[in-house]
GROMACS .gro file of C-alpha atoms in nm:
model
  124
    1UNK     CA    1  -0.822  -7.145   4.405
    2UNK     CA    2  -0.821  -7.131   4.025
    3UNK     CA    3  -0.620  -6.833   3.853
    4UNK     CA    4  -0.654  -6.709   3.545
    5UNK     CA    5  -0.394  -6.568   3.300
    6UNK     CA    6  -0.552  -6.332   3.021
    7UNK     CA    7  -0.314  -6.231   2.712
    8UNK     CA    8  -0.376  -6.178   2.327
    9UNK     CA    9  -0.524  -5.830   2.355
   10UNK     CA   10  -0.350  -5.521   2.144
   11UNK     CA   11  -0.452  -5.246   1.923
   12UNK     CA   12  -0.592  -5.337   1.597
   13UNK     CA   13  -0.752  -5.205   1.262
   14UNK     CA   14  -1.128  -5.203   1.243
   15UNK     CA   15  -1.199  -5.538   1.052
   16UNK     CA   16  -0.926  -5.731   1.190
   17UNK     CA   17  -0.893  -5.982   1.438
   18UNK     CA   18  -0.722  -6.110   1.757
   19UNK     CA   19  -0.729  -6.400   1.926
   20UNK     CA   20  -0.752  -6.379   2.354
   21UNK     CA   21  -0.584  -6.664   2.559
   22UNK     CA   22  -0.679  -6.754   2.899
   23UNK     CA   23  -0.464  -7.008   3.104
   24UNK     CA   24  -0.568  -7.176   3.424
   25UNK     CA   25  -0.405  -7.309   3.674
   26UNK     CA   26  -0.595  -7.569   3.797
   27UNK     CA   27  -0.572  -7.965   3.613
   28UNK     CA   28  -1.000  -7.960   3.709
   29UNK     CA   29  -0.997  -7.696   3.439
   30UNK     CA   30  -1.183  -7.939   3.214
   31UNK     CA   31  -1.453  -7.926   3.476
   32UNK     CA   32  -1.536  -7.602   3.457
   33UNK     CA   33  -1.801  -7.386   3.220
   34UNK     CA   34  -1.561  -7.066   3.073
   35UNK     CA   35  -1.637  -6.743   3.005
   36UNK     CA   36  -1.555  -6.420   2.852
   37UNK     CA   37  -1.681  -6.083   2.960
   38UNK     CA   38  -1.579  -5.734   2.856
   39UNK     CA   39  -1.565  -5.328   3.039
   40UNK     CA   40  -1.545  -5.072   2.779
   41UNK     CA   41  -1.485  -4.671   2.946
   42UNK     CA   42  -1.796  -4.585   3.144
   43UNK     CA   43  -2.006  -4.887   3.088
   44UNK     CA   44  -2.082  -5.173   3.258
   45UNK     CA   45  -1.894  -5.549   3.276
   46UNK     CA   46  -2.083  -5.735   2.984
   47UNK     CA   47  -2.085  -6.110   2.873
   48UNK     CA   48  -1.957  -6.179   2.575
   49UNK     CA   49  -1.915  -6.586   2.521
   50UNK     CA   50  -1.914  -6.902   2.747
   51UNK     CA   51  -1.828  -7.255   2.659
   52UNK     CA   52  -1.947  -7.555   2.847
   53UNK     CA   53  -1.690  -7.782   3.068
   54UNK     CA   54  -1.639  -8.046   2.737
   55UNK     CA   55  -1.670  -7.766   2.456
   56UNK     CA   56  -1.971  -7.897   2.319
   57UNK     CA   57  -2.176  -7.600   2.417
   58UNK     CA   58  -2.140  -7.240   2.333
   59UNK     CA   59  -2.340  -6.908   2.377
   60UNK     CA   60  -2.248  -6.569   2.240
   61UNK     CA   61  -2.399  -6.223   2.295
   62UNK     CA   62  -2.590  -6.110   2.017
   63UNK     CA   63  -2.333  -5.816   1.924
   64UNK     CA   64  -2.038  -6.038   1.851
   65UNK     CA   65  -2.224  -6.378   1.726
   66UNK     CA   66  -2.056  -6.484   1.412
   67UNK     CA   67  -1.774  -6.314   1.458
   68UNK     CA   68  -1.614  -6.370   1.737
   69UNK     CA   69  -1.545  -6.789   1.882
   70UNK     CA   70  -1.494  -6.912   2.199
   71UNK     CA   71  -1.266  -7.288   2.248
   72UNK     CA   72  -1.060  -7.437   2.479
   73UNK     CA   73  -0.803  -7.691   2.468
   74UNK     CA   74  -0.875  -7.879   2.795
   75UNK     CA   75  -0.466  -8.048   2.730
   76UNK     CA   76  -0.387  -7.745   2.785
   77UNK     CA   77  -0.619  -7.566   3.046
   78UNK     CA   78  -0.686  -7.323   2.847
   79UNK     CA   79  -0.951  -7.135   2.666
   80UNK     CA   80  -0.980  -6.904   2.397
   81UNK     CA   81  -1.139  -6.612   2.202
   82UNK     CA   82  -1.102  -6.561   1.849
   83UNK     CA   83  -1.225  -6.210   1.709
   84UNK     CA   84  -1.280  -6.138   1.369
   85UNK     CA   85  -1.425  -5.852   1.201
   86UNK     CA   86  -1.355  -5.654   1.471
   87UNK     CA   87  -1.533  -5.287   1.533
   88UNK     CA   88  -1.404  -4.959   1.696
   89UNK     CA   89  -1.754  -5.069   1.978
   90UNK     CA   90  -1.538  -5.384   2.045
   91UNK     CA   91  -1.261  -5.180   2.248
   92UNK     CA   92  -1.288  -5.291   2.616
   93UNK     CA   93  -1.128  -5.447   2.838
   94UNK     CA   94  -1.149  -5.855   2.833
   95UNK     CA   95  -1.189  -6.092   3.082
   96UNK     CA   96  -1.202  -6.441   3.148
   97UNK     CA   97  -1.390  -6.620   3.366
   98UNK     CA   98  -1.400  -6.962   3.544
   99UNK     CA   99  -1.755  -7.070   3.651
  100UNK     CA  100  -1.778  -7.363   3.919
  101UNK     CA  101  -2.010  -7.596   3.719
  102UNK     CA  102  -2.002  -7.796   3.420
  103UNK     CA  103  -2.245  -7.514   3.256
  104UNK     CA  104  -2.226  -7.120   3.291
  105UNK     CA  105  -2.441  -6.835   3.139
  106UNK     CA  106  -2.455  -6.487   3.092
  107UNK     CA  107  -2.474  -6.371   3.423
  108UNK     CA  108  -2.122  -6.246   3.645
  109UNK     CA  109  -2.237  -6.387   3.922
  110UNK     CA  110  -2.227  -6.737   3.790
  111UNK     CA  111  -1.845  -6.735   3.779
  112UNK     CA  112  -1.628  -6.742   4.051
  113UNK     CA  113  -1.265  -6.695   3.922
  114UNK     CA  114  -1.139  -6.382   3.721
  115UNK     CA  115  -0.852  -6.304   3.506
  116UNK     CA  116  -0.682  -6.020   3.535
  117UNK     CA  117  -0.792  -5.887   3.210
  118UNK     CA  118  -0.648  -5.760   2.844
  119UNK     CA  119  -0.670  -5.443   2.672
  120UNK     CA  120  -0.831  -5.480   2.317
  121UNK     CA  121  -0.826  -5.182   2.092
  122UNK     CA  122  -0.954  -5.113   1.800
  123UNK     CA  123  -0.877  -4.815   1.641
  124UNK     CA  124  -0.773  -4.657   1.295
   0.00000   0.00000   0.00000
């Protein structure tokens, strides 16, 4: 059972940034594709990034490519989501996600462990 830790979120100014944290439990972590998703009020979970098992791979949905970047620090069993540029559509809910192969995509269903989740806000 691998859990997830979620922290970084916060209210901030449209154009600014944050950077999300996720910490796993598990020492496999470095075997496992990561993910981030996000639930805004009234919508549906969406995908937002995913990084391969060794980092070498990333995908991004096409709302937050080139500003927002997905790493992790496999020392550390942990991966993270730096946001940049950030817009008011951005405010959600984020979670991370821990997929049981080497390679994840887009879908929820490929991932089987969940964070808890962090609020992000952005707001004037």
């Amino acid at each position: 059972q691998v859990q997830l830790v979620d922290s970084g979120g916060g209210l901030v100014l449209p154009g600014g940034s944050l950077r999300l944290s996720c910490a796993a439990s598990e020492r496999t972590f470095s075997n496992y594709a990561m993910g981030w998703f996000r639930q805004a009020p009234g919508k549906e979970r969406e995908f937002v990034a995913t990084i391969s098992f060794s980092g070498s791979n990333t995908r991004y949905a096409d709302s937050v490519k080139g500003r927002f970047t997905i790493t992790r620090d496999n020392f550390k069993n942990t991966v993270y989501l730096q946001m940049n540029d950030l817009k008011a559509e951005d405010t959600a809910v984020y979670y991370c996600a821990a997929s049981l192969y080497g390679r994840a995509g887009s879908r929820d269903v490929e991932y089987a462990y969940w964070g808890q989740g962090t609020q992000v806000t952005v707001s004037s």
